[in-house]
Amino acid sequence: MSSCGNPQSTDADELMPRRLKFGRSRVCVRCRENPGNIVIRHAVYCRDCFSPLVTMKFRKALQPAINASAGTSKRPRLKAEGNLLMAFSGGLGSSVLLDIIHSTYFSGQPPVDEDGNPVGGKKHPRNASVWPSASVCYVEVCSAFPGMRDRTEEVRGAVEQYPSFEFVPLRVEDAFDKSWWEQVGGAPSAFQLSVDLGIGNLSLASASSTPPDLTPVESMRTYLASLPTPTAVSSAIQNLVRMLTLHAARSRGASHLLLGTSLTSLSIGLISSISQGGGYATREELQEEWTPSGFGSTETSRPISIVRPLRDVTMKECAAYAWWNDIKIVGRDKSARAIQGIANLTKDFIVGLEKDYPSTVSTIARTCAKLAPKDAPNGNCILCQRPVQHGIQEWKSRISIRSYADAKLALAAHTHPSSQCDPPAQPLDPMPSLTPRLCYSCHTTLTSRSSRGLKTTGHLPAPLPVWSKQSGQSEMRDAIADYLLDG
Amino acid sequence: MSSDTLSLKIEFGGGLELLFSNQRIHNISIPASVPLDNSITSADSIPPADVKQADVTFLMHYLRETLLTERPELFIDNGTVRPGILVLINDTDWELEGEGEYVLKDKDEIVFISTLHGG
């Protein structure tokens, strides 16, 4: 009878010779002359051939996304419609991103005439940059983690190595700061949208139950403290950083937002996102175009292409490129990595997998690139601005098991307090719910409870990020108008 | 033979230096012959059958015992470097040199680079 356990003798396996991680030869597969210095997915490259290989992959991933329309030319001149914004975390991928963008598109001097002026004049198309200006956006998240060091100045030092780039420092609490929102062109608003995360249907909180004016840091901490699991906290911070960067790009008239996501990080992001209910937005995780709505001028509401030019370059290649090109890595504080959510567990799994099976990581990305949603989206999520799938709540209610206690709690919260002591009185209409305006992933982030039990936050309504007002302002304001106090 | 030593230059990058007193470069000397079990005791008193030439696996154990100041699990995992750490031996990927079995030579330069600092 066969057994599912380990075979009796594993000696034979232990004595098997280890498989080499490269082909037969140690000579570079590209120049076929120099001895190899690095193994990339079983292929050997010398140091001289390695850096051009990385920059070639980088340009191949980026350049098709630069021109809005290539026309009939086979090699169209690269010219973007707007400015460039690069998201910088101080990590390996974004440091390599900055370096390659600078050396490829911003360090070249146009040919000059005898007087030192650019040939054909400064305005000659040949001498124009691909993007009129380039900025680097860094979002400091130290306020979300007690005891974490503020690294803005270190990051500023790293960015200042590239004089063509303007540094745009942001803080994660800006997501709850009305003045920042108005600075980046958002509509001024007197009311703070809050949601009650203690009950299943995510009712918007009325003005009477909304906490008094909180500072942006307090609002952010209340929001994060209301989330049910460590995975939700990690995912919410990631989403806040993403949306802050998007709005920074929009406000600076950017047509392209570049992220330093390597192939390894991309595979981690894909698996992690799918496991948190983000399967419908898999295409957006790979490459997306965001069209801001509700902002005045055309310059600040043009579509922004979010591109990951390092999506074909593994973390190992990034590390070797950074080392051989003397790129300084600021690094991330360990408290940010300490959250044991799905994202970090997925990272450990994929990085371990890449060590022994280096091709599997690219297989994840290539397989996900073939996925497409079955039907058209039903608008965008007000928290993450990614597409919302049709009928997700009906589906969720069919497959979810809700306890009687949840239903009772929700009913009690939707009923006017006086109605509980005075049964004949008519209950007020329930507060509008946030649920229909959320994508499956954000809804799961806000509601999926830990198997270790529900966090007790005393049912304080959690303030929502400032952009959620813009996204659903008119309809929600109408719905909750009776409950609002003039601010 | 066992009294011979090897001078090595060890360098840490990508944030790994934080585990080693935040010092990027360490110049160290290790014995040329070491115990088979990678312990850092002298090989002089050990039978010749239990002695080997110093290799990268021994070096990792040596670094963990003598220079590592915090969180050893972020450096060594299952007897080898943790996944996500790139090792260069004289500027060449250690996968081309036999990984942990590479026999160290005098004046070798070994670099450990962490790739785990995100995007």
Coordinates of C-alpha atoms in Angstrom, one line a residue, chain B:
Chain B
M1 CA 49.3 23.6 7.1
S2 CA 46.5 24.2 9.6
S3 CA 48.4 27.2 11.0
D4 CA 48.4 29.0 7.6
T5 CA 45.9 31.8 7.4
L6 CA 44.0 33.4 4.5
S7 CA 43.5 37.2 4.3
L8 CA 40.1 38.1 2.9
K9 CA 38.2 41.3 2.2
I10 CA 34.6 41.0 3.0
E11 CA 32.1 43.6 1.8
F12 CA 28.4 44.0 2.6
G13 CA 25.9 45.9 0.4
G14 CA 22.2 46.6 -0.1
G15 CA 21.5 47.1 3.6
L16 CA 23.2 43.9 4.8
E17 CA 25.9 46.0 6.5
L18 CA 23.2 46.9 9.1
L19 CA 23.6 43.4 10.5
F20 CA 27.4 43.8 10.8
S21 CA 27.8 46.9 13.0
N22 CA 26.8 49.1 10.0
Q23 CA 30.4 48.6 8.6
R24 CA 30.6 47.8 4.9
I25 CA 34.1 46.5 4.6
H26 CA 35.8 44.0 6.9
N27 CA 39.4 42.7 6.4
I28 CA 39.7 39.4 8.2
S29 CA 42.1 36.4 8.5
I30 CA 40.8 32.9 8.7
P31 CA 42.6 29.6 9.0
A32 CA 43.3 27.8 5.7
S33 CA 42.2 24.5 7.2
V34 CA 39.0 24.3 9.2
P35 CA 36.8 21.7 10.9
L36 CA 34.5 19.7 8.6
D37 CA 31.5 20.8 10.7
N38 CA 32.3 24.5 10.1
S39 CA 32.8 25.2 13.8
I40 CA 35.3 28.0 14.4
T41 CA 37.5 26.0 16.8
S42 CA 41.1 25.4 15.8
A43 CA 41.6 22.5 13.4
D44 CA 45.0 21.6 15.0
S45 CA 43.5 19.2 17.5
I46 CA 41.1 17.5 15.1
P47 CA 41.9 14.3 13.2
P48 CA 42.9 15.0 9.6
A49 CA 39.8 13.2 8.3
D50 CA 37.6 15.8 10.0
V51 CA 39.4 18.8 8.5
K52 CA 38.7 20.5 5.2
Q53 CA 40.1 23.6 3.3
A54 CA 38.3 26.8 4.3
D55 CA 35.4 27.3 1.9
V56 CA 32.6 29.9 1.6
T57 CA 30.2 27.8 3.8
F58 CA 32.8 28.0 6.6
L59 CA 33.2 31.7 5.9
M60 CA 29.5 32.3 6.4
H61 CA 29.5 30.4 9.7
Y62 CA 32.6 32.3 10.7
L63 CA 31.0 35.7 9.9
R64 CA 27.9 34.7 11.8
E65 CA 29.9 33.7 14.9
T66 CA 32.4 36.6 14.9
L67 CA 31.0 39.7 13.1
L68 CA 27.2 39.4 13.0
T69 CA 25.7 41.6 15.6
E70 CA 21.9 41.0 15.2
R71 CA 19.2 38.8 13.6
P72 CA 21.3 35.9 12.3
E73 CA 18.2 34.5 10.6
L74 CA 18.4 37.4 8.1
F75 CA 21.9 36.2 7.0
I76 CA 21.9 32.4 7.2
D77 CA 19.0 30.1 6.5
N78 CA 19.3 26.2 6.3
G79 CA 23.1 26.3 6.3
T80 CA 23.4 28.7 3.4
V81 CA 22.9 32.4 2.8
R82 CA 19.2 33.5 3.0
P83 CA 17.4 33.6 -0.3
G84 CA 17.6 37.1 -1.7
I85 CA 21.3 37.6 -0.8
L86 CA 23.6 37.8 -3.8
V87 CA 27.2 36.6 -3.2
L88 CA 30.1 37.7 -5.4
I89 CA 33.4 36.0 -5.2
N90 CA 36.1 38.2 -6.8
D91 CA 33.3 40.1 -8.6
T92 CA 31.8 36.8 -10.0
D93 CA 28.5 35.3 -9.0
W94 CA 29.1 32.5 -6.6
E95 CA 26.8 30.2 -8.6
L96 CA 29.6 30.2 -11.2
E97 CA 32.2 29.3 -8.6
G98 CA 30.5 26.4 -6.9
E99 CA 28.5 28.4 -4.2
G100 CA 29.4 27.3 -0.7
E101 CA 31.9 24.7 -1.9
Y102 CA 34.3 27.3 -3.4
V103 CA 37.7 26.9 -1.7
L104 CA 38.9 30.3 -0.5
K105 CA 42.3 31.6 -1.5
D106 CA 44.5 34.3 0.0
K107 CA 43.4 37.8 -0.9
D108 CA 39.9 36.8 -2.1
E109 CA 37.2 39.4 -2.1
I110 CA 33.8 38.2 -1.1
V111 CA 30.7 40.5 -1.4
F112 CA 27.3 39.8 0.2
I113 CA 24.5 42.0 -1.3
S114 CA 20.9 42.0 0.0
T115 CA 18.3 42.3 -2.7
L116 CA 15.4 42.5 -0.3
H117 CA 15.0 46.2 0.0
G118 CA 11.9 46.5 -2.2
G119 CA 11.1 48.5 -5.3

